[in-house]
Amino acid sequence: GGHGCGKSSLFKAMANGDLLKQGFPKHMSVVHQQEIETSPANGTIMETVMEAHPLLYTLRICKKKLQEAIASGAKGAFGMDGLTENLKFVDFELTMLKSDTAEERAARMLLPLGFDAAAQQKPVNSLSGGLRMRVSLVCGFFAQPDLLLLDEPTNHLDFPSVLWLEGRLRSYRGSFIVVTHDRDLLENVCNSVMYIEEKEITYYKMGWARYEQVREKQEAQKYKDCEKFIQMNRNIDPFSPKGRVMRKYREWMDHYHKHKVAVGDMFTFPAPKKLKGYAEDTPKDEIKLITMKDVTFKYPGTDAMIFKKKTNVEITLDSRMGVMGPNGAGKSTFLKLLSGRLSPTTGTVTRAEGFKLAYFGQHTAEELDMETTPIEHMIKMFPKASEGKMRAHLEKAGIRGEMGETPMEGFSGGQKSRVIFAQLTYKCPHLLILDEPTNFLDLESVDSLITAC
């Protein structure tokens, strides 16, 4: 479903029990896996994984308390026999959960994702976004719920980690529901689809590739049926039952048409302005935007060099560059050095005079003022532009109607990303730097971004 249709809200309602009154099975264990923000107690990776299994974690605490009470001779409300019986019950439950091998099993899951024995004792708060997502996934699988809810699990993951995730899902014994923009993952692990639109869920008992074909045919046929109905009832009373149906059909057709246009035209770039110092006919590959020479870098207060060798790179107006590497290797640091958000420890980064740079980072959306509306944000960024142009540009990026006048604190990750892309595409940059740009975007937005780039 599209941004803001209720995918994450549905997951939260499933996980926290809000759907129990609607007949959601009470006996099912549900885990809502999502990216770990911060660990309040600054716990280690292994501690975080252990705490992710609520029953195991609670029983271990109970065992410790019971052992302390028995050792101190405290009889409690049940007496010493009662404490002993309780301890036997807790021990039995822990045996059923294989508590004695829990850390070993968790370690085996963490190891393929780059967490050796030493790394498993690191605080979660010290990890990058990609590494935190890996820990979050291990937490979800370790808990082994009846229903695992995965909300954009591929965000920040490198390719080997995505393959690990795919393998885990293929062999998962319980049920899972996944929200993702990764087509390959959907095609390889899902055997049915839930489509959310206008607060209704439509179920398709088929794989993703087949669903896309069926859905496209259904919508094209519905458009024809609506068109035919309207032609046959042109002079109908607008207040009659048929008139109300016609109004509903017209609204749907208008939405369908706008959606089709938006997908192809959501993110577009006007031509960039000519740079000073270069003739009109200068080839693009000769127009140097950024030159990085003999750069090394380390964060203040640390001894670890991100780039041990002196790094040299040249970005021209013709550059189309992909930055590859495992999580934590320094990809985002490299892009921040290029953009001027960080300064090199040694070496130089030279930028062309007057060139415009647009930067979309992993956490750029978090820098938005959540108390402002999208239209207020755009007016703040471009004070000389007319409000009408700002509204039209936001609509093209998918921020339509009342959404443009709504404070952004309640926006989904995808809706915030669209506001940022509306800002970046209003005036064409000479260089576009995208750090994990597809995180939180739906599939159609990703397709539109690919076309625009």
Short mmCIF file of C-alpha atoms in Angstrom, two decimals:
data_model
loop_
_atom_site.label_atom_id
_atom_site.label_comp_id
_atom_site.label_asym_id
_atom_site.label_seq_id
_atom_site.Cartn_x
_atom_site.Cartn_y
_atom_site.Cartn_z
CA GLY A 1 0.00 0.00 0.00
CA GLY A 2 0.97 3.63 -0.44
CA HIS A 3 2.61 5.90 2.13
CA GLY A 4 0.40 6.57 5.14
CA CYS A 5 -2.21 3.92 4.24
CA GLY A 6 -1.75 2.22 7.63
CA LYS A 7 0.80 -0.58 7.19
CA SER A 8 2.89 0.27 10.26
CA SER A 9 -0.25 1.17 12.24
CA LEU A 10 -1.69 -2.27 11.47
CA PHE A 11 1.54 -3.92 12.64
CA LYS A 12 1.50 -1.96 15.92
CA ALA A 13 -2.15 -2.89 16.54
CA MET A 14 -1.35 -6.58 15.96
CA ALA A 15 1.67 -6.49 18.28
CA ASN A 16 0.20 -4.54 21.20
CA GLY A 17 -3.14 -6.35 21.38
CA ASP A 18 -5.41 -3.60 20.03
CA LEU A 19 -7.01 -6.07 17.60
CA LEU A 20 -8.08 -8.63 20.23
CA LYS A 21 -11.65 -7.29 20.31
CA GLN A 22 -11.88 -7.86 16.55
CA GLY A 23 -11.22 -11.58 16.97
CA PHE A 24 -7.43 -11.60 16.67
CA PRO A 25 -6.26 -14.92 18.24
CA LYS A 26 -5.27 -14.41 21.87
CA HIS A 27 -3.01 -17.46 21.98
CA MET A 28 -0.64 -16.22 19.25
CA SER A 29 2.73 -14.72 20.12
CA VAL A 30 3.46 -11.69 17.93
CA VAL A 31 6.75 -9.79 17.51
CA HIS A 32 6.91 -6.47 15.65
CA GLN A 33 10.47 -6.26 14.33
CA GLN A 34 11.66 -2.75 13.56
CA GLU A 35 14.93 -0.83 13.60
CA ILE A 36 16.45 -0.42 17.08
CA GLU A 37 16.71 3.29 17.90
CA THR A 38 18.68 3.24 21.18
CA SER A 39 19.09 0.87 24.09
CA PRO A 40 18.01 2.72 27.30
CA ALA A 41 20.40 0.73 29.49
CA ASN A 42 23.14 0.81 26.82
CA GLY A 43 23.00 -3.00 26.82
CA THR A 44 25.32 -5.25 24.84
CA ILE A 45 24.26 -6.94 21.61
CA MET A 46 23.95 -10.33 23.34
CA GLU A 47 21.89 -8.84 26.20
CA THR A 48 19.59 -7.14 23.70
CA VAL A 49 18.98 -10.42 21.85
CA MET A 50 18.28 -12.30 25.10
CA GLU A 51 15.78 -9.62 26.22
CA ALA A 52 14.00 -9.97 22.88
CA HIS A 53 12.55 -13.32 24.05
CA PRO A 54 10.17 -12.02 26.76
CA LEU A 55 9.28 -15.41 28.28
CA LEU A 56 12.87 -16.64 28.48
CA TYR A 57 14.04 -13.29 29.88
CA THR A 58 11.27 -13.19 32.52
CA LEU A 59 11.74 -16.82 33.60
CA ARG A 60 15.47 -16.25 34.07
CA ILE A 61 14.74 -13.30 36.38
CA CYS A 62 12.18 -15.42 38.29
CA LYS A 63 14.73 -18.21 38.74
CA LYS A 64 17.33 -15.79 40.09
CA LYS A 65 14.84 -14.25 42.57
CA LEU A 66 13.61 -17.67 43.74
CA GLN A 67 17.17 -18.95 44.25
CA GLU A 68 18.03 -15.82 46.29
CA ALA A 69 14.88 -16.24 48.42
CA ILE A 70 15.60 -19.93 49.09
CA ALA A 71 19.29 -19.25 49.88
CA SER A 72 18.37 -16.49 52.35
CA GLY A 73 15.79 -18.73 54.07
CA ALA A 74 12.92 -16.37 53.29
CA LYS A 75 9.66 -18.33 53.28
CA GLY A 76 7.44 -15.79 51.50
CA ALA A 77 3.68 -16.14 51.10
CA PHE A 78 3.93 -19.76 49.92
CA GLY A 79 6.50 -21.01 52.45
CA MET A 80 9.76 -22.75 51.58
CA ASP A 81 7.95 -25.66 49.88
CA GLY A 82 6.06 -23.22 47.71
CA LEU A 83 9.28 -21.48 46.65
CA THR A 84 10.87 -24.85 45.83
CA GLU A 85 7.85 -25.93 43.79
CA ASN A 86 7.88 -22.63 41.92
CA LEU A 87 11.59 -23.05 41.17
CA LYS A 88 10.95 -26.56 39.81
CA PHE A 89 8.21 -25.17 37.53
CA VAL A 90 10.45 -22.34 36.29
CA ASP A 91 13.32 -24.79 35.67
CA PHE A 92 10.97 -27.03 33.67
CA GLU A 93 9.82 -24.10 31.52
CA LEU A 94 13.43 -22.95 30.95
CA THR A 95 14.37 -26.49 29.89
CA MET A 96 11.51 -26.47 27.35
CA LEU A 97 12.87 -23.17 26.00
CA LYS A 98 16.43 -24.62 25.84
CA SER A 99 17.70 -21.83 28.07
CA ASP A 100 21.08 -23.54 28.57
CA THR A 101 21.89 -23.13 24.83
CA ALA A 102 20.22 -19.73 24.30
CA GLU A 103 23.43 -17.67 24.09
CA GLU A 104 25.04 -20.27 21.85
CA ARG A 105 22.08 -20.23 19.45
CA ALA A 106 22.03 -16.42 19.40
CA ALA A 107 25.78 -16.34 18.73
CA ARG A 108 25.33 -18.66 15.75
CA MET A 109 22.78 -16.22 14.29
CA LEU A 110 24.95 -13.17 14.95
CA LEU A 111 28.19 -14.61 13.56
CA PRO A 112 27.19 -14.66 9.82
CA LEU A 113 26.16 -11.01 10.16
CA GLY A 114 29.64 -9.94 11.25
CA PHE A 115 29.31 -10.14 15.06
CA ASP A 116 32.05 -12.36 16.50
CA ALA A 117 32.38 -13.14 20.23
CA ALA A 118 34.05 -9.79 20.95
CA ALA A 119 31.54 -7.77 18.90
CA GLN A 120 28.61 -9.45 20.68
CA GLN A 121 29.68 -7.69 23.90
CA LYS A 122 29.62 -4.22 22.31
CA PRO A 123 26.88 -1.74 23.31
CA VAL A 124 24.04 -1.54 20.77
CA ASN A 125 24.17 2.27 20.99
CA SER A 126 27.66 2.26 19.44
CA LEU A 127 26.46 0.61 16.20
CA SER A 128 25.63 2.18 12.82
CA GLY A 129 22.09 2.03 11.40
CA GLY A 130 22.87 -1.04 9.29
CA LEU A 131 24.39 -2.96 12.21
CA ARG A 132 21.46 -2.08 14.47
CA MET A 133 19.05 -3.42 11.86
CA ARG A 134 21.00 -6.70 11.81
CA VAL A 135 20.71 -6.99 15.62
CA SER A 136 16.98 -6.20 15.37
CA LEU A 137 16.48 -9.00 12.85
CA VAL A 138 18.33 -11.50 15.05
CA CYS A 139 16.09 -10.40 17.96
CA GLY A 140 12.99 -11.14 15.88
CA PHE A 141 14.10 -14.59 14.76
CA PHE A 142 15.47 -15.52 18.19
CA ALA A 143 12.09 -14.83 19.80
CA GLN A 144 10.49 -17.34 17.37
CA PRO A 145 6.96 -15.90 17.56
CA ASP A 146 3.94 -17.50 15.88
CA LEU A 147 3.68 -14.32 13.81
CA LEU A 148 6.71 -12.20 12.93
CA LEU A 149 5.96 -8.69 11.61
CA LEU A 150 8.85 -7.22 9.59
CA ASP A 151 8.60 -3.49 8.83
CA GLU A 152 11.11 -2.51 6.10
CA PRO A 153 13.69 -5.11 7.26
CA THR A 154 16.11 -4.44 4.36
CA ASN A 155 16.65 -0.78 5.36
CA HIS A 156 20.40 -0.11 5.78
CA LEU A 157 21.31 -3.77 5.03
CA ASP A 158 24.15 -4.65 2.69
CA PHE A 159 23.66 -7.37 0.07
CA PRO A 160 25.02 -10.37 2.07
CA SER A 161 22.73 -9.40 4.98
CA VAL A 162 19.71 -9.29 2.65
CA LEU A 163 20.60 -12.80 1.44
CA TRP A 164 20.85 -13.94 5.09
CA LEU A 165 17.41 -12.46 5.76
CA GLU A 166 15.95 -14.21 2.71
CA GLY A 167 17.37 -17.55 3.84
CA ARG A 168 15.94 -17.09 7.35
CA LEU A 169 12.49 -16.25 6.02
CA ARG A 170 12.48 -19.22 3.66
CA SER A 171 13.14 -21.59 6.57
CA TYR A 172 10.97 -19.81 9.17
CA ARG A 173 8.57 -22.23 10.90
CA GLY A 174 5.97 -19.66 11.91
CA SER A 175 4.07 -17.09 9.85
CA PHE A 176 5.45 -13.72 8.83
CA ILE A 177 4.11 -10.53 7.23
CA VAL A 178 6.63 -8.20 5.60
CA VAL A 179 6.45 -4.58 4.44
CA THR A 180 9.32 -3.90 2.05
CA HIS A 181 10.30 -2.02 -1.11
CA ASP A 182 12.61 -4.90 -2.14
CA ARG A 183 10.95 -6.65 -5.11
CA ASP A 184 13.38 -9.58 -5.08
CA LEU A 185 12.58 -10.33 -1.44
CA LEU A 186 8.83 -10.19 -2.09
CA GLU A 187 9.13 -12.49 -5.10
CA ASN A 188 11.39 -15.00 -3.33
CA VAL A 189 9.71 -15.43 0.10
CA CYS A 190 6.01 -14.44 -0.12
CA ASN A 191 3.14 -16.64 -1.31
CA SER A 192 0.33 -14.11 -0.76
CA VAL A 193 -0.26 -10.34 -0.74
CA MET A 194 -2.34 -7.96 1.41
CA TYR A 195 -3.13 -4.70 -0.40
CA ILE A 196 -4.26 -1.74 1.74
CA GLU A 197 -6.24 1.10 0.15
CA GLU A 198 -8.85 3.48 1.62
CA LYS A 199 -8.77 1.65 4.99
CA GLU A 200 -9.65 -1.70 3.40
CA ILE A 201 -7.51 -4.82 2.91
CA THR A 202 -7.76 -6.93 -0.24
CA TYR A 203 -6.19 -10.39 -0.10
CA TYR A 204 -4.44 -12.07 -3.03
CA LYS A 205 -3.47 -15.75 -2.61
CA MET A 206 -0.61 -15.61 -5.11
CA GLY A 207 3.07 -14.66 -5.38
CA TRP A 208 4.24 -11.08 -5.89
CA ALA A 209 5.00 -11.25 -9.64
CA ARG A 210 1.55 -12.71 -10.38
CA TYR A 211 -0.10 -10.16 -8.05
CA GLU A 212 1.39 -7.21 -9.95
CA GLN A 213 -0.05 -8.52 -13.22
CA VAL A 214 -3.49 -9.24 -11.72
CA ARG A 215 -3.67 -5.90 -9.89
CA GLU A 216 -2.80 -3.92 -13.02
CA LYS A 217 -5.46 -5.75 -15.05
CA GLN A 218 -8.07 -5.28 -12.31
CA GLU A 219 -7.48 -1.53 -12.08
CA ALA A 220 -7.49 -1.10 -15.88
CA GLN A 221 -10.78 -3.02 -16.09
CA LYS A 222 -12.29 -1.02 -13.22
CA TYR A 223 -11.37 2.21 -15.03
CA LYS A 224 -13.17 0.98 -18.18
CA ASP A 225 -16.23 -0.07 -16.17
CA CYS A 226 -16.40 3.31 -14.43
CA GLU A 227 -16.03 5.11 -17.77
CA LYS A 228 -18.80 3.01 -19.33
CA PHE A 229 -21.17 3.63 -16.38
CA ILE A 230 -20.59 7.41 -16.55
CA GLN A 231 -21.24 7.50 -20.34
CA MET A 232 -24.50 5.58 -19.93
CA ASN A 233 -25.71 7.83 -17.08
CA ARG A 234 -24.66 11.31 -18.17
CA ASN A 235 -27.98 12.99 -17.33
CA ILE A 236 -28.62 11.21 -14.05
CA ASP A 237 -29.87 13.09 -10.97
CA PRO A 238 -26.71 13.69 -8.86
CA PHE A 239 -28.69 13.11 -5.64
CA SER A 240 -30.13 9.74 -6.73
CA PRO A 241 -28.48 6.41 -5.75
CA LYS A 242 -26.94 6.13 -9.24
CA GLY A 243 -25.77 9.75 -8.96
CA ARG A 244 -23.91 8.95 -5.74
CA VAL A 245 -22.32 5.91 -7.42
CA MET A 246 -21.26 8.09 -10.33
CA ARG A 247 -19.67 10.63 -7.99
CA LYS A 248 -17.75 7.82 -6.27
CA TYR A 249 -16.59 6.46 -9.65
CA ARG A 250 -15.44 9.91 -10.79
CA GLU A 251 -13.41 10.35 -7.61
CA TRP A 252 -11.79 6.94 -8.08
CA MET A 253 -10.96 7.65 -11.74
CA ASP A 254 -9.47 11.03 -10.81
CA HIS A 255 -7.33 9.37 -8.12
CA TYR A 256 -6.28 6.59 -10.54
CA HIS A 257 -5.30 9.09 -13.25
CA LYS A 258 -3.33 11.31 -10.83
CA HIS A 259 -1.60 8.25 -9.41
CA LYS A 260 -0.50 7.04 -12.87
CA VAL A 261 0.86 10.49 -13.74
CA ALA A 262 2.58 10.82 -10.36
CA VAL A 263 4.40 7.50 -10.63
CA GLY A 264 6.05 8.58 -13.87
CA ASP A 265 6.55 12.20 -12.84
CA MET A 266 6.94 12.08 -9.03
CA PHE A 267 10.64 12.99 -8.94
CA THR A 268 11.89 15.10 -11.84
CA PHE A 269 14.80 17.50 -12.20
CA PRO A 270 14.89 20.73 -14.25
CA ALA A 271 18.13 21.53 -16.08
CA PRO A 272 20.98 22.74 -13.82
CA LYS A 273 22.40 26.22 -14.24
CA LYS A 274 25.67 26.70 -16.17
CA LEU A 275 28.75 26.82 -13.94
CA LYS A 276 31.16 29.75 -13.93
CA GLY A 277 34.51 29.26 -15.63
CA TYR A 278 33.30 26.72 -18.20
CA ALA A 279 32.31 27.37 -21.83
CA GLU A 280 28.83 26.34 -23.01
CA ASP A 281 30.18 23.46 -25.13
CA THR A 282 32.54 22.03 -22.45
CA PRO A 283 32.03 18.22 -22.27
CA LYS A 284 30.36 17.11 -19.03
CA ASP A 285 33.22 14.80 -18.07
CA GLU A 286 35.60 17.80 -18.09
CA ILE A 287 33.51 19.89 -15.67
CA LYS A 288 35.00 19.06 -12.25
CA LEU A 289 32.58 19.45 -9.34
CA ILE A 290 34.56 17.90 -6.46
CA THR A 291 38.19 16.83 -6.27
CA MET A 292 39.28 14.77 -3.24
CA LYS A 293 43.08 14.59 -2.95
CA ASP A 294 45.15 12.48 -0.51
CA VAL A 295 42.33 12.39 2.07
CA THR A 296 42.45 10.40 5.30
CA PHE A 297 39.90 10.69 8.11
CA LYS A 298 39.26 9.75 11.72
CA TYR A 299 36.56 10.98 14.06
CA PRO A 300 37.76 13.33 16.85
CA GLY A 301 38.68 11.48 20.04
CA THR A 302 39.28 8.16 18.26
CA ASP A 303 42.41 6.48 16.92
CA ALA A 304 40.72 4.38 14.21
CA MET A 305 41.28 5.74 10.70
CA ILE A 306 38.25 5.32 8.43
CA PHE A 307 40.53 5.52 5.39
CA LYS A 308 43.97 4.07 6.10
CA LYS A 309 45.23 4.83 2.59
CA LYS A 310 45.14 8.30 1.10
CA THR A 311 41.93 8.54 -0.89
CA ASN A 312 41.65 10.31 -4.23
CA VAL A 313 38.49 10.77 -6.29
CA GLU A 314 37.21 13.18 -8.93
CA ILE A 315 33.51 13.92 -9.43
CA THR A 316 32.50 15.51 -12.74
CA LEU A 317 29.15 16.65 -14.14
CA ASP A 318 29.05 13.29 -15.95
CA SER A 319 29.68 11.06 -12.89
CA ARG A 320 27.33 8.15 -12.10
CA MET A 321 28.94 6.53 -9.09
CA GLY A 322 27.83 3.75 -6.76
CA VAL A 323 29.49 3.44 -3.32
CA MET A 324 29.72 -0.18 -2.20
CA GLY A 325 30.93 -1.81 1.01
CA PRO A 326 29.75 -3.67 4.13
CA ASN A 327 27.91 -1.93 6.98
CA GLY A 328 30.26 0.19 9.08
CA ALA A 329 32.96 0.40 6.39
CA GLY A 330 32.67 4.20 6.08
CA LYS A 331 30.32 4.75 3.10
CA SER A 332 28.28 7.48 4.80
CA THR A 333 31.48 9.07 6.15
CA PHE A 334 32.89 9.19 2.61
CA LEU A 335 29.75 10.90 1.29
CA LYS A 336 29.79 13.42 4.15
CA LEU A 337 33.40 14.26 3.29
CA LEU A 338 32.41 14.82 -0.35
CA SER A 339 29.48 17.04 0.64
CA GLY A 340 31.46 19.09 3.18
CA ARG A 341 29.49 17.85 6.19
CA LEU A 342 32.80 16.50 7.52
CA SER A 343 36.33 17.87 7.08
CA PRO A 344 39.26 15.56 6.26
CA THR A 345 41.94 14.82 8.87
CA THR A 346 44.58 15.16 6.16
CA GLY A 347 44.33 16.05 2.47
CA THR A 348 41.96 18.41 0.66
CA VAL A 349 38.46 18.42 -0.81
CA THR A 350 38.05 21.13 -3.49
CA ARG A 351 34.62 22.10 -4.83
CA ALA A 352 33.71 24.05 -7.99
CA GLU A 353 32.58 27.62 -7.43
CA GLY A 354 28.81 28.08 -7.40
CA PHE A 355 27.83 24.47 -7.97
CA LYS A 356 24.64 23.21 -6.27
CA LEU A 357 24.71 19.99 -4.25
CA ALA A 358 21.65 18.06 -3.03
CA TYR A 359 22.29 15.57 -0.22
CA PHE A 360 19.86 12.89 0.98
CA GLY A 361 21.28 11.07 4.01
CA GLN A 362 20.10 8.04 5.98
CA HIS A 363 18.76 10.33 8.69
CA THR A 364 17.96 13.48 6.67
CA ALA A 365 14.22 13.09 7.31
CA GLU A 366 14.90 13.22 11.07
CA GLU A 367 16.28 16.76 10.61
CA LEU A 368 12.83 18.06 9.59
CA ASP A 369 10.99 20.32 12.04
CA MET A 370 8.13 17.98 12.98
CA GLU A 371 5.93 20.85 14.23
CA THR A 372 5.80 22.48 10.79
CA THR A 373 3.70 21.44 7.79
CA PRO A 374 5.21 20.42 4.40
CA ILE A 375 4.11 23.70 2.80
CA GLU A 376 5.67 25.71 5.66
CA HIS A 377 8.90 23.73 5.25
CA MET A 378 9.06 24.43 1.49
CA ILE A 379 8.35 28.15 1.97
CA LYS A 380 11.12 28.28 4.58
CA MET A 381 13.56 26.58 2.16
CA PHE A 382 12.53 28.75 -0.85
CA PRO A 383 11.21 32.07 0.55
CA LYS A 384 11.16 33.78 -2.86
CA ALA A 385 9.02 31.09 -4.55
CA SER A 386 5.23 31.43 -4.73
CA GLU A 387 3.09 29.32 -2.41
CA GLY A 388 1.14 28.01 -5.41
CA LYS A 389 4.30 26.59 -6.98
CA MET A 390 5.27 25.01 -3.67
CA ARG A 391 1.88 23.30 -3.38
CA ALA A 392 2.01 22.01 -6.96
CA HIS A 393 5.52 20.66 -6.45
CA LEU A 394 4.57 18.90 -3.20
CA GLU A 395 1.54 17.35 -4.91
CA LYS A 396 3.76 15.96 -7.65
CA ALA A 397 5.89 14.31 -4.95
CA GLY A 398 2.78 12.69 -3.44
CA ILE A 399 2.03 15.22 -0.64
CA ARG A 400 -1.54 16.05 -1.66
CA GLY A 401 -4.55 17.87 -0.23
CA GLU A 402 -4.76 18.19 3.55
CA MET A 403 -1.42 16.42 3.97
CA GLY A 404 0.37 19.60 2.87
CA GLU A 405 -1.24 21.49 5.78
CA THR A 406 -0.64 18.77 8.40
CA PRO A 407 2.26 18.94 10.93
CA MET A 408 4.84 16.30 10.01
CA GLU A 409 5.18 14.69 13.45
CA GLY A 410 2.51 12.11 12.51
CA PHE A 411 4.01 11.34 9.07
CA SER A 412 5.33 7.90 8.14
CA GLY A 413 8.98 7.48 7.13
CA GLY A 414 7.98 7.42 3.46
CA GLN A 415 5.94 10.63 3.71
CA LYS A 416 8.88 12.45 5.34
CA SER A 417 11.18 11.16 2.57
CA ARG A 418 8.82 12.57 -0.07
CA VAL A 419 8.98 16.01 1.56
CA ILE A 420 12.79 15.86 1.42
CA PHE A 421 12.75 14.79 -2.25
CA ALA A 422 10.33 17.60 -3.05
CA GLN A 423 12.88 19.99 -1.53
CA LEU A 424 15.83 18.44 -3.39
CA THR A 425 14.12 18.39 -6.80
CA TYR A 426 12.66 21.92 -6.74
CA LYS A 427 15.91 23.43 -8.01
CA CYS A 428 18.10 21.08 -9.98
CA PRO A 429 21.44 20.26 -8.32
CA HIS A 430 24.62 19.74 -10.33
CA LEU A 431 25.37 16.80 -8.04
CA LEU A 432 22.93 14.52 -6.24
CA ILE A 433 24.28 12.45 -3.32
CA LEU A 434 21.91 9.73 -2.10
CA ASP A 435 22.75 7.71 1.00
CA GLU A 436 20.27 4.79 1.23
CA PRO A 437 17.55 6.79 -0.58
CA THR A 438 15.07 3.90 -0.94
CA ASN A 439 14.66 3.37 2.82
CA PHE A 440 10.97 3.92 3.64
CA LEU A 441 9.96 4.57 0.00
CA ASP A 442 7.25 2.35 -1.49
CA LEU A 443 7.89 0.40 -4.70
CA GLU A 444 6.29 2.97 -7.02
CA SER A 445 8.32 5.80 -5.46
CA VAL A 446 11.51 3.75 -5.94
CA ASP A 447 10.60 3.20 -9.61
CA SER A 448 9.99 6.93 -10.07
CA LEU A 449 13.30 7.80 -8.37
CA ILE A 450 15.15 5.38 -10.69
CA THR A 451 13.52 7.02 -13.73
CA ALA A 452 14.36 10.53 -12.47
CA CYS A 453 18.01 9.63 -11.83
#
